[in-house]
Amino acid sequence: MALGDLMAASRFSQSGAEVSSHLEEFSANGNHVEEDGDMNVYSSNNINNNNSNARDLSEMASSSYAAMTTTTSMAYLPQTVVLCELRHDGFEDCMPSGPSDSGLVSKWRPRDRMKTGCVALVLCLNINVDPPDVIKISPCARMECWIDPFSMAPQKAIEAIGRNLNQQYERWQPKARYKCTLDPTVDEVKKLCTTCRKYAKSERVLFHYNGHGVPKPTPNGEIWLFNKYIPLTLNDLDSWMKTPSIYVFDCSAAGLIISAFVELLDQSTSTSGPSAKDCILLAACEAHETLPQSAEFPADVFTSCLTTPIKMALRWFCTRSLLHESFDYSMIDRIPGRQTDRKTLLGELNWIFTAVTDTIAWNVLPHDLFRRLFRQDLLVASLFRNFLLAERIMRSANCSPMSYPVLPPTHQHHMWDAWDMAAEICISQLPTLVDDPNAEFQPSPFFTEQLTAFEVWLDHGSERKKPPEQLPIVLQVLLSQLHRFRALVLLGRFLDMGPWAVDLALSVGIFPYVLKLLQTTTPELQQILVFIWTKILALDKSCQVDLVKDGGHTYFIRFLDSIDAYPEQRAMAAFVLAVIVDGHRRGQETCIEAGLIHVCLKHLQCSSPNDAQTEPLFLQWICLCLGKLWEDFSEAQLIGLQADAPAIISPLLLEPQPEVRAAAVFALGTALDVGSDTSRDGQGEEDDDDEKVKAEAGIVKNLLNVVSDGSPLVRAEVAVALSRFAFGHNKHLKSVAAAYWKPQSSSVLTSLPSFAVKGSSSGYTTPTHYMPHGSIVPSPIAPLLRVGHDSQPVSRDGRVSSSSPLATPGIMHGSPLSDDSSQHSDYGALNDCVTNGVLSYSRRKPLDNALYSQCVLAMFNLAKDPSPRVESLGRRVLAIIGIEQVVAKSFKPAGVSIRPGEPSTSASASLAGLARSSSWFELTGGAHLPLAFRTPPVSPPRPSYMTGMRRVCSLEFRPHLMSSPDSGLADPLLASPGPSGVSDRSFLPQSMIYNWSCGHFSKPLLTAMDDTEDIIARREEREKLALDHIVKCQHSSLSKMQNQIASWDTKFETGTKTALLQPFSPVVIASDENERIRVWNYEEATLLNSFNNHDYPDKGVSKLCLVNEFEENLLLVASNDGNIRIWKDYSSKGKQKLVTAFASIQGHRPGVRSVNAVVDWQQQSGYLFSSGEISSIMAWDLDKEQLVSTIPLASDSSISALAVSQVHGGQFAAGFVDGYVRLYDIRTPEMVVSATRPHTQRVERVVGIGFQPGLEPAKIVSASQAGNIQFLDMRCAKDKYLTIDAHRGSLTALAVHRHAPIIASGSAKQLIKVFNLEGDPLGTIRYYPTFMAQKIGSVSCLTFHPYQVLLAAGAADACVSIYADEILPPR
């Protein structure tokens, strides 16, 4: 199956699943409409089917809740699975590195490609005179370079032999300079060597010595020359040849030379440290051996193997094959074709021989040695391939060729059998081809068979098994058009197995081949070549230089612009281009010249958000490619701004995939110029500057819209983008930030840059109208609190002491520097002075002051983000504008009082997306801006309570000023020396979306993950279990719920706040006011894990929910301030990991101190609903990690209880502070289905609410603080049909079982009552004093097991008890 088809078939399951798991959008206002899901009968085979949407919506929900269709109990098993993407796996822990451009990865690259520039041929044959130490047999081997020296006069013979040897070497290295000397003296050899070295310069020199006419080398390794046999010491030879060099010694006992040479190298190493010598030696035999004399071999059998391997191999093979009797050996010299033409017999033989010897070397040699000998120098590689043949042939004559470096034995490798077979097939055709020049040559099946072997390995191999030995053959096959496509497809499958496979392929030498293939225009190779390059660049970024040098980028730009390819494949092309331009100025320039910006923007304009064909991966990589293209490259930024790029990219900030949104933020952020070192001057650039400033303002406004995005991936990119903006507009932002820190009288306020208000033409407003302002999405903004009253103690250097509201734990606080230290320095480097809101000097033109104020506000929001990574990025952004954290241990403040200021109602204040908590400081009761600045009296410092942050000096300070004891400045890291200003970009936090996204392409893209079968099996098992339990629950006849089966002292100091029972294991999870979470196994009575939800636990936990009940479930922890944190592996000690975190509540009501968030999670729809002391209900889609709907509430009432339907997706009920109960359905246009006010006797808040078990959509149980429980059918005009007066004025908790007809209510008077749905009491559980006679606190939380009749109750005394209807409930 071709790789293109494979890719089409798999459609890359990861990204495909991403798309398909999103809801279809029906309604115009972007709200999702779903079927109730009752008919969605589960079958195991569609859980992973991308086409059958897990939340398939077959019809719109009817807004009138008429009779329900008959349903199966399958309605209870939601198919939605959320938060299990790659981005949720360790986002907080690791910093992804992206493709590497150095270190281990580039080892495959030959460090210094080399060539042999000069060859010295020394022939000591002394024809007709036998050396004294050799006794020859008869008949004896006589041929030298395939010439019989006795067939002509000795002088002519030696000259002919010299010429032949010269030609044989030229076949392997035609461009080298050759010098031959015949029967030379020592002086002639010296002259020859020094001339060669002089000519070769730093290239390699080859010294070939044929000593067949002189005695064997001496035991010291000296070789003999003429006249009268004069020995030449290796030391001399080495000093003339110098390095790099290669020696070939074809003489008897040549091993003596190798031993002496190695000794020489060792001596030079011990005297002068590690040897820098690059010397390679090849010797014909070992020290005790004599060259073969058999007449079947030539006399120079070693040289013949090294220089004419095909001829030598065939002659040797024929003597051993069945053909030897009938075969005419002279035909071997008449094999038709050229060695370089693979379509001829000789060419194919040479090609197969190269493939076989390469494969043997690759499989036997260590990879470093393979690269050095077979990939660095063409001539050396050829000689070593042929050396493997020499070893095979000469060992058959009891002779063992040697080399330095030493090679392992290869003469018995099984690949020689493949060579023998190929040779036999070729030889069998030879007589026909020689007799008939027109006869057609039949190619050998060798390569087809080897590709099949490789394919078999791909089907069964893995990283843990032996690597495929055919890899070098696959490389050779790429040279042939006939097999190229198949070879590329198989190679693509191999590279997809992981980075280890890419590394193997690169070290075998694939790179130059696939680089060359980019020059082909064959359409069918395009997809697979793009895939292969994707895999290579995902591992090693350094290839970007080669691609640009060879013009390879144009291939990918053409592919990106083609309409034939799948979007995933074009995403790969965008990835390749992004790597080409990543930090590579030449790459950026060439891609811009090739029009890449316009190609990318064109594709973004084509893709409409609702277009099902638009692949998120494609959009993501187009954005990342654009971002990398203009990152730190102002010319490209200008081209992008002129092409209106921000307007084209900004709609992607609303895409359902967080990765796409984050990539869009990255592209917008890198389009911001962080400024160059030289000031811009000259009138010509003024217009450009105006345009740029306007464009930057637009970009920043877009970024502010997503500062409260649900995905930390996106918010992290916003923080990085704002840091670039802060860097470029440093002075303006500092002045705005400084305005809020300096202790000044309120009369100065009017001169500070203020929040502009709509309709205020001057841009300044009076302090009472000091409001943030934006114009995109209306979101309620909190009023501003006055944080100064005259009794606040402030220490001498301006730091706020613990009794001040500014010192609330864990949040950002500041201490204004005294005017002296911030405004005066010896160098006059600080230009922070603000005069009537206008800066005295800046390189940049200022933007609108309101925008700066919004940016500072956004930075503060990011600096107290629930995600630790985003929080740390936010703090770094604040440091850039001069506000530094001094983090101390958090503490509980005592008696912090805050007086709310008068809310400003005249301005329609709306700041899009910034309302996470419309605050600068989070005071105990919600955080707000100072309305007035008063100068508090000085009091002595109390350093032990210092926490939060302080303002730092401008980055222009000289380092030594940083160390002055009183200045209260940040540490010297923040200072950049000299008055050059903020020029050190290394201080900017780095974006991670690009590196993180690159990881996608390192993973297997063509095969599904192995563990899907296990996941499906576990899910099926759990569903079966759940269905069994549901049936039992529905038909259970409950008698009493008083059997306490477990009791657990949680050791919480502040009592248990919330509890939760796990559905498929005997585990209870509890948390307290300090956001400590403990997980306990109630069957074994063991504590499994205990951890803090976050570092500043002063909010309390509002709700615990389980996400993905049927999978590896996640623990959703909602804090009272509306921050959501979701944990995985939470029940393993110390292994808990934060999956994601976001603030689900945006903004406060006027005058409200605390949000008191109420939250519930609905698995069917994948929605999280949250509300509290705010004027709306927020609906978050956890799959998209996006706020999908904001349901407005009446201005005078807020929600105190919230419950989602476990059966009907999108439906939930809310109980209000004023006693109202409302039923909502997010699928209907009007949202509210019905409202009623059942609690009328005494109007008190609704403290508990829940849907009755069963499939009816509108039956609700509601409990008020007054103690009455109402059973409601929201469809009927008659409001309530059953009332239970359960407790008198002290009801604190309500629990309704999901499936069994049972409810429970808890009271502050230490008792729990249990009722059935008819209102009959099933029992009362009383808390008795313990044997120590302590009073036990009120019931704080009640929760039922989802599928069993078990009740967990938590009390204010930190005890959690579990009750069952029977003594031991069956599990």
PDB file of C-alpha atoms in Angstrom, residues 1002-1192:
ATOM      1  CA  SER A1002       8.292  12.826  15.888  1.00  0.00           C
ATOM      2  CA  LYS A1003       5.555  10.415  16.870  1.00  0.00           C
ATOM      3  CA  PRO A1004       4.242   7.623  14.621  1.00  0.00           C
ATOM      4  CA  LEU A1005       1.722   9.136  12.212  1.00  0.00           C
ATOM      5  CA  LEU A1006       0.816   6.112  10.109  1.00  0.00           C
ATOM      6  CA  THR A1007      -0.079   3.597  12.799  1.00  0.00           C
ATOM      7  CA  ALA A1008      -2.592   3.863  15.589  1.00  0.00           C
ATOM      8  CA  MET A1009      -1.312   3.640  19.124  1.00  0.00           C
ATOM      9  CA  ASP A1010      -0.984   0.107  20.472  1.00  0.00           C
ATOM     10  CA  ASP A1011      -3.020   0.566  23.623  1.00  0.00           C
ATOM     11  CA  THR A1012      -6.424   1.292  22.037  1.00  0.00           C
ATOM     12  CA  GLU A1013      -7.564  -2.327  22.413  1.00  0.00           C
ATOM     13  CA  ASP A1014      -6.801  -2.301  26.138  1.00  0.00           C
ATOM     14  CA  ILE A1015      -8.652   0.985  26.545  1.00  0.00           C
ATOM     15  CA  ILE A1016     -11.721  -0.345  24.721  1.00  0.00           C
ATOM     16  CA  ALA A1017     -11.669  -3.572  26.736  1.00  0.00           C
ATOM     17  CA  ARG A1018     -11.435  -1.698  30.033  1.00  0.00           C
ATOM     18  CA  ARG A1019     -14.222   0.624  29.008  1.00  0.00           C
ATOM     19  CA  GLU A1020     -16.479  -2.290  28.015  1.00  0.00           C
ATOM     20  CA  GLU A1021     -15.831  -3.989  31.339  1.00  0.00           C
ATOM     21  CA  ARG A1022     -16.648  -0.823  33.280  1.00  0.00           C
ATOM     22  CA  GLU A1023     -19.794  -0.174  31.271  1.00  0.00           C
ATOM     23  CA  LYS A1024     -21.024  -3.691  31.911  1.00  0.00           C
ATOM     24  CA  LEU A1025     -20.356  -3.230  35.619  1.00  0.00           C
ATOM     25  CA  ALA A1026     -22.091   0.159  35.624  1.00  0.00           C
ATOM     26  CA  LEU A1027     -25.170  -1.216  33.835  1.00  0.00           C
ATOM     27  CA  ASP A1028     -25.454  -4.101  36.296  1.00  0.00           C
ATOM     28  CA  HIS A1029     -25.281  -1.703  39.219  1.00  0.00           C
ATOM     29  CA  ILE A1030     -27.730   0.741  37.620  1.00  0.00           C
ATOM     30  CA  VAL A1031     -30.327  -2.022  37.260  1.00  0.00           C
ATOM     31  CA  LYS A1032     -29.785  -3.008  40.906  1.00  0.00           C
ATOM     32  CA  CYS A1033     -30.096   0.591  42.049  1.00  0.00           C
ATOM     33  CA  GLN A1034     -33.299   1.165  40.091  1.00  0.00           C
ATOM     34  CA  HIS A1035     -34.961  -1.933  41.523  1.00  0.00           C
ATOM     35  CA  SER A1036     -33.579  -1.776  45.029  1.00  0.00           C
ATOM     36  CA  SER A1037     -36.040  -1.678  47.905  1.00  0.00           C
ATOM     37  CA  LEU A1038     -34.236   0.483  50.399  1.00  0.00           C
ATOM     38  CA  SER A1039     -34.913   0.023  54.055  1.00  0.00           C
ATOM     39  CA  LYS A1040     -32.339   1.933  56.057  1.00  0.00           C
ATOM     40  CA  MET A1041     -29.149   3.767  55.268  1.00  0.00           C
ATOM     41  CA  GLN A1042     -27.591   3.645  58.709  1.00  0.00           C
ATOM     42  CA  ASN A1043     -24.925   0.982  58.340  1.00  0.00           C
ATOM     43  CA  GLN A1044     -21.630   2.771  58.618  1.00  0.00           C
ATOM     44  CA  ILE A1045     -19.131   0.700  56.651  1.00  0.00           C
ATOM     45  CA  ALA A1046     -16.151   3.030  56.953  1.00  0.00           C
ATOM     46  CA  SER A1047     -15.050   6.077  58.857  1.00  0.00           C
ATOM     47  CA  TRP A1048     -12.001   8.131  58.053  1.00  0.00           C
ATOM     48  CA  ASP A1049     -10.355  10.880  60.036  1.00  0.00           C
ATOM     49  CA  THR A1050      -9.021  13.066  57.220  1.00  0.00           C
ATOM     50  CA  LYS A1051      -6.862  15.132  59.622  1.00  0.00           C
ATOM     51  CA  PHE A1052      -8.098  18.303  57.934  1.00  0.00           C
ATOM     52  CA  GLU A1053      -7.638  21.219  60.340  1.00  0.00           C
ATOM     53  CA  THR A1054     -10.608  23.109  58.927  1.00  0.00           C
ATOM     54  CA  GLY A1055     -12.939  20.146  58.457  1.00  0.00           C
ATOM     55  CA  THR A1056     -14.010  18.391  55.293  1.00  0.00           C
ATOM     56  CA  LYS A1057     -15.382  20.731  52.627  1.00  0.00           C
ATOM     57  CA  THR A1058     -16.185  18.348  49.770  1.00  0.00           C
ATOM     58  CA  ALA A1059     -16.064  14.587  49.175  1.00  0.00           C
ATOM     59  CA  LEU A1060     -16.377  12.286  46.188  1.00  0.00           C
ATOM     60  CA  LEU A1061     -16.699   8.505  45.730  1.00  0.00           C
ATOM     61  CA  GLN A1062     -14.941   6.847  42.822  1.00  0.00           C
ATOM     62  CA  PRO A1063     -17.261   4.722  40.654  1.00  0.00           C
ATOM     63  CA  PHE A1064     -15.099   1.639  40.015  1.00  0.00           C
ATOM     64  CA  SER A1065     -12.772   1.387  42.991  1.00  0.00           C
ATOM     65  CA  PRO A1066     -13.329   1.658  46.755  1.00  0.00           C
ATOM     66  CA  VAL A1067     -11.831   5.125  46.956  1.00  0.00           C
ATOM     67  CA  VAL A1068     -13.081   8.334  48.527  1.00  0.00           C
ATOM     68  CA  ILE A1069     -11.551  11.731  47.758  1.00  0.00           C
ATOM     69  CA  ALA A1070     -11.966  14.629  50.187  1.00  0.00           C
ATOM     70  CA  SER A1071     -10.728  18.215  50.402  1.00  0.00           C
ATOM     71  CA  ASP A1072     -10.784  21.070  52.896  1.00  0.00           C
ATOM     72  CA  GLU A1073     -10.868  24.864  53.105  1.00  0.00           C
ATOM     73  CA  ASN A1074      -7.121  25.009  52.518  1.00  0.00           C
ATOM     74  CA  GLU A1075      -7.419  23.087  49.255  1.00  0.00           C
ATOM     75  CA  ARG A1076      -5.603  20.054  50.581  1.00  0.00           C
ATOM     76  CA  ILE A1077      -6.795  16.947  48.745  1.00  0.00           C
ATOM     77  CA  ARG A1078      -6.616  13.460  50.269  1.00  0.00           C
ATOM     78  CA  VAL A1079      -7.424  10.150  48.590  1.00  0.00           C
ATOM     79  CA  TRP A1080      -8.367   7.173  50.780  1.00  0.00           C
ATOM     80  CA  ASN A1081      -9.150   3.517  50.087  1.00  0.00           C
ATOM     81  CA  TYR A1082     -12.087   2.736  52.387  1.00  0.00           C
ATOM     82  CA  GLU A1083     -11.891  -1.062  52.011  1.00  0.00           C
ATOM     83  CA  GLU A1084      -8.268  -1.271  53.052  1.00  0.00           C
ATOM     84  CA  ALA A1085      -8.415   1.883  55.199  1.00  0.00           C
ATOM     85  CA  THR A1086      -5.206   3.264  53.644  1.00  0.00           C
ATOM     86  CA  LEU A1087      -4.300   6.778  52.565  1.00  0.00           C
ATOM     87  CA  LEU A1088      -3.360   6.613  48.880  1.00  0.00           C
ATOM     88  CA  ASN A1089      -2.252  10.197  48.288  1.00  0.00           C
ATOM     89  CA  SER A1090      -2.349  13.675  49.754  1.00  0.00           C
ATOM     90  CA  PHE A1091      -1.461  16.875  47.900  1.00  0.00           C
ATOM     91  CA  ASN A1092      -2.153  20.593  47.695  1.00  0.00           C
ATOM     92  CA  ASN A1093      -4.340  21.831  44.872  1.00  0.00           C
ATOM     93  CA  HIS A1094      -2.006  24.829  44.507  1.00  0.00           C
ATOM     94  CA  ASP A1095       0.589  26.864  46.356  1.00  0.00           C
ATOM     95  CA  TYR A1096      -1.627  29.614  47.763  1.00  0.00           C
ATOM     96  CA  PRO A1097      -4.471  27.613  49.245  1.00  0.00           C
ATOM     97  CA  ASP A1098      -6.636  30.318  50.733  1.00  0.00           C
ATOM     98  CA  LYS A1099      -9.790  29.893  48.667  1.00  0.00           C
ATOM     99  CA  GLY A1100     -11.313  26.579  49.677  1.00  0.00           C
ATOM    100  CA  VAL A1101     -12.590  23.882  47.340  1.00  0.00           C
ATOM    101  CA  SER A1102     -16.099  24.382  46.029  1.00  0.00           C
ATOM    102  CA  LYS A1103     -16.583  21.073  44.179  1.00  0.00           C
ATOM    103  CA  LEU A1104     -14.840  17.824  43.231  1.00  0.00           C
ATOM    104  CA  CYS A1105     -15.909  16.034  40.033  1.00  0.00           C
ATOM    105  CA  LEU A1106     -14.668  13.033  38.097  1.00  0.00           C
ATOM    106  CA  VAL A1107     -13.965  13.574  34.410  1.00  0.00           C
ATOM    107  CA  ASN A1108     -13.987  10.537  32.030  1.00  0.00           C
ATOM    108  CA  GLU A1109     -15.506   8.066  34.500  1.00  0.00           C
ATOM    109  CA  PHE A1110     -15.109   5.086  32.188  1.00  0.00           C
ATOM    110  CA  GLU A1111     -11.526   5.817  31.139  1.00  0.00           C
ATOM    111  CA  GLU A1112      -8.474   6.756  33.203  1.00  0.00           C
ATOM    112  CA  ASN A1113     -10.508   9.247  35.170  1.00  0.00           C
ATOM    113  CA  LEU A1114      -9.321  12.745  36.016  1.00  0.00           C
ATOM    114  CA  LEU A1115     -10.085  14.734  39.147  1.00  0.00           C
ATOM    115  CA  LEU A1116     -11.613  18.146  38.563  1.00  0.00           C
ATOM    116  CA  VAL A1117     -11.087  20.479  41.515  1.00  0.00           C
ATOM    117  CA  ALA A1118     -13.035  23.738  41.496  1.00  0.00           C
ATOM    118  CA  SER A1119     -11.882  26.390  43.967  1.00  0.00           C
ATOM    119  CA  ASN A1120     -14.196  28.944  45.530  1.00  0.00           C
ATOM    120  CA  ASP A1121     -12.694  31.677  43.334  1.00  0.00           C
ATOM    121  CA  GLY A1122     -13.811  29.771  40.217  1.00  0.00           C
ATOM    122  CA  ASN A1123     -10.356  28.470  39.284  1.00  0.00           C
ATOM    123  CA  ILE A1124     -10.496  24.957  37.873  1.00  0.00           C
ATOM    124  CA  ARG A1125      -7.594  22.527  38.129  1.00  0.00           C
ATOM    125  CA  ILE A1126      -7.772  19.036  36.660  1.00  0.00           C
ATOM    126  CA  TRP A1127      -5.430  16.297  37.903  1.00  0.00           C
ATOM    127  CA  LYS A1128      -4.473  12.878  36.613  1.00  0.00           C
ATOM    128  CA  ASP A1129      -2.784   9.996  38.462  1.00  0.00           C
ATOM    129  CA  TYR A1130      -4.148  11.636  41.601  1.00  0.00           C
ATOM    130  CA  SER A1131      -4.498   8.403  43.541  1.00  0.00           C
ATOM    131  CA  SER A1132      -0.802   7.435  43.241  1.00  0.00           C
ATOM    132  CA  LYS A1133       1.355   8.841  45.987  1.00  0.00           C
ATOM    133  CA  GLY A1134       3.275  11.886  44.769  1.00  0.00           C
ATOM    134  CA  LYS A1135       2.531  11.064  41.107  1.00  0.00           C
ATOM    135  CA  GLN A1136      -0.321  13.520  40.601  1.00  0.00           C
ATOM    136  CA  LYS A1137       0.013  15.661  37.464  1.00  0.00           C
ATOM    137  CA  LEU A1138      -1.838  18.824  36.551  1.00  0.00           C
ATOM    138  CA  VAL A1139      -3.597  18.245  33.214  1.00  0.00           C
ATOM    139  CA  THR A1140      -5.005  21.725  32.736  1.00  0.00           C
ATOM    140  CA  ALA A1141      -6.066  24.751  34.758  1.00  0.00           C
ATOM    141  CA  PHE A1142      -8.151  27.817  33.986  1.00  0.00           C
ATOM    142  CA  ALA A1143     -10.355  30.415  35.609  1.00  0.00           C
ATOM    143  CA  SER A1144     -13.953  29.472  34.914  1.00  0.00           C
ATOM    144  CA  ILE A1145     -15.376  32.700  36.297  1.00  0.00           C
ATOM    145  CA  GLN A1146     -14.745  36.090  34.787  1.00  0.00           C
ATOM    146  CA  GLY A1147     -15.370  39.230  36.791  1.00  0.00           C
ATOM    147  CA  HIS A1148     -17.308  39.981  39.995  1.00  0.00           C
ATOM    148  CA  ARG A1149     -20.520  41.681  40.892  1.00  0.00           C
ATOM    149  CA  PRO A1150     -20.164  45.228  42.172  1.00  0.00           C
ATOM    150  CA  GLY A1151     -19.326  45.347  45.862  1.00  0.00           C
ATOM    151  CA  VAL A1152     -18.931  41.602  46.260  1.00  0.00           C
ATOM    152  CA  ARG A1153     -15.959  40.341  48.209  1.00  0.00           C
ATOM    153  CA  SER A1154     -15.909  36.711  47.178  1.00  0.00           C
ATOM    154  CA  VAL A1155     -17.113  34.853  44.116  1.00  0.00           C
ATOM    155  CA  ASN A1156     -18.335  31.727  45.988  1.00  0.00           C
ATOM    156  CA  ALA A1157     -18.183  29.717  42.797  1.00  0.00           C
ATOM    157  CA  VAL A1158     -20.662  26.944  42.134  1.00  0.00           C
ATOM    158  CA  VAL A1159     -19.569  24.505  39.465  1.00  0.00           C
ATOM    159  CA  ASP A1160     -20.785  21.256  37.913  1.00  0.00           C
ATOM    160  CA  TRP A1161     -19.471  19.010  35.173  1.00  0.00           C
ATOM    161  CA  GLN A1162     -21.523  17.195  32.567  1.00  0.00           C
ATOM    162  CA  GLN A1163     -19.773  14.321  30.836  1.00  0.00           C
ATOM    163  CA  GLN A1164     -22.407  13.823  28.113  1.00  0.00           C
ATOM    164  CA  SER A1165     -21.925  17.257  26.599  1.00  0.00           C
ATOM    165  CA  GLY A1166     -18.351  17.811  27.714  1.00  0.00           C
ATOM    166  CA  TYR A1167     -19.498  21.075  29.332  1.00  0.00           C
ATOM    167  CA  LEU A1168     -18.480  22.606  32.609  1.00  0.00           C
ATOM    168  CA  PHE A1169     -20.984  25.110  34.013  1.00  0.00           C
ATOM    169  CA  SER A1170     -19.864  27.674  36.564  1.00  0.00           C
ATOM    170  CA  SER A1171     -21.420  30.639  38.285  1.00  0.00           C
ATOM    171  CA  GLY A1172     -21.576  32.260  41.703  1.00  0.00           C
ATOM    172  CA  GLU A1173     -21.688  35.866  42.850  1.00  0.00           C
ATOM    173  CA  ILE A1174     -21.587  37.004  39.230  1.00  0.00           C
ATOM    174  CA  SER A1175     -24.258  38.068  36.801  1.00  0.00           C
ATOM    175  CA  SER A1176     -23.992  35.153  34.375  1.00  0.00           C
ATOM    176  CA  ILE A1177     -23.505  31.410  34.037  1.00  0.00           C
ATOM    177  CA  MET A1178     -20.388  30.440  32.110  1.00  0.00           C
ATOM    178  CA  ALA A1179     -20.495  27.291  29.951  1.00  0.00           C
ATOM    179  CA  TRP A1180     -17.059  25.893  29.084  1.00  0.00           C
ATOM    180  CA  ASP A1181     -16.451  23.171  26.523  1.00  0.00           C
ATOM    181  CA  LEU A1182     -13.607  21.168  28.043  1.00  0.00           C
ATOM    182  CA  ASP A1183     -12.859  19.447  24.765  1.00  0.00           C
ATOM    183  CA  LYS A1184     -12.219  22.783  23.079  1.00  0.00           C
ATOM    184  CA  GLU A1185     -11.082  24.333  26.378  1.00  0.00           C
ATOM    185  CA  GLN A1186     -13.150  27.316  25.393  1.00  0.00           C
ATOM    186  CA  LEU A1187     -15.931  29.457  26.822  1.00  0.00           C
ATOM    187  CA  VAL A1188     -18.812  28.548  24.529  1.00  0.00           C
ATOM    188  CA  SER A1189     -21.666  30.408  26.127  1.00  0.00           C
ATOM    189  CA  THR A1190     -22.387  33.055  28.730  1.00  0.00           C
ATOM    190  CA  ILE A1191     -25.958  32.935  30.026  1.00  0.00           C
ATOM    191  CA  PRO A1192     -26.928  36.316  31.547  1.00  0.00           C
TER     192      PRO A1192
END
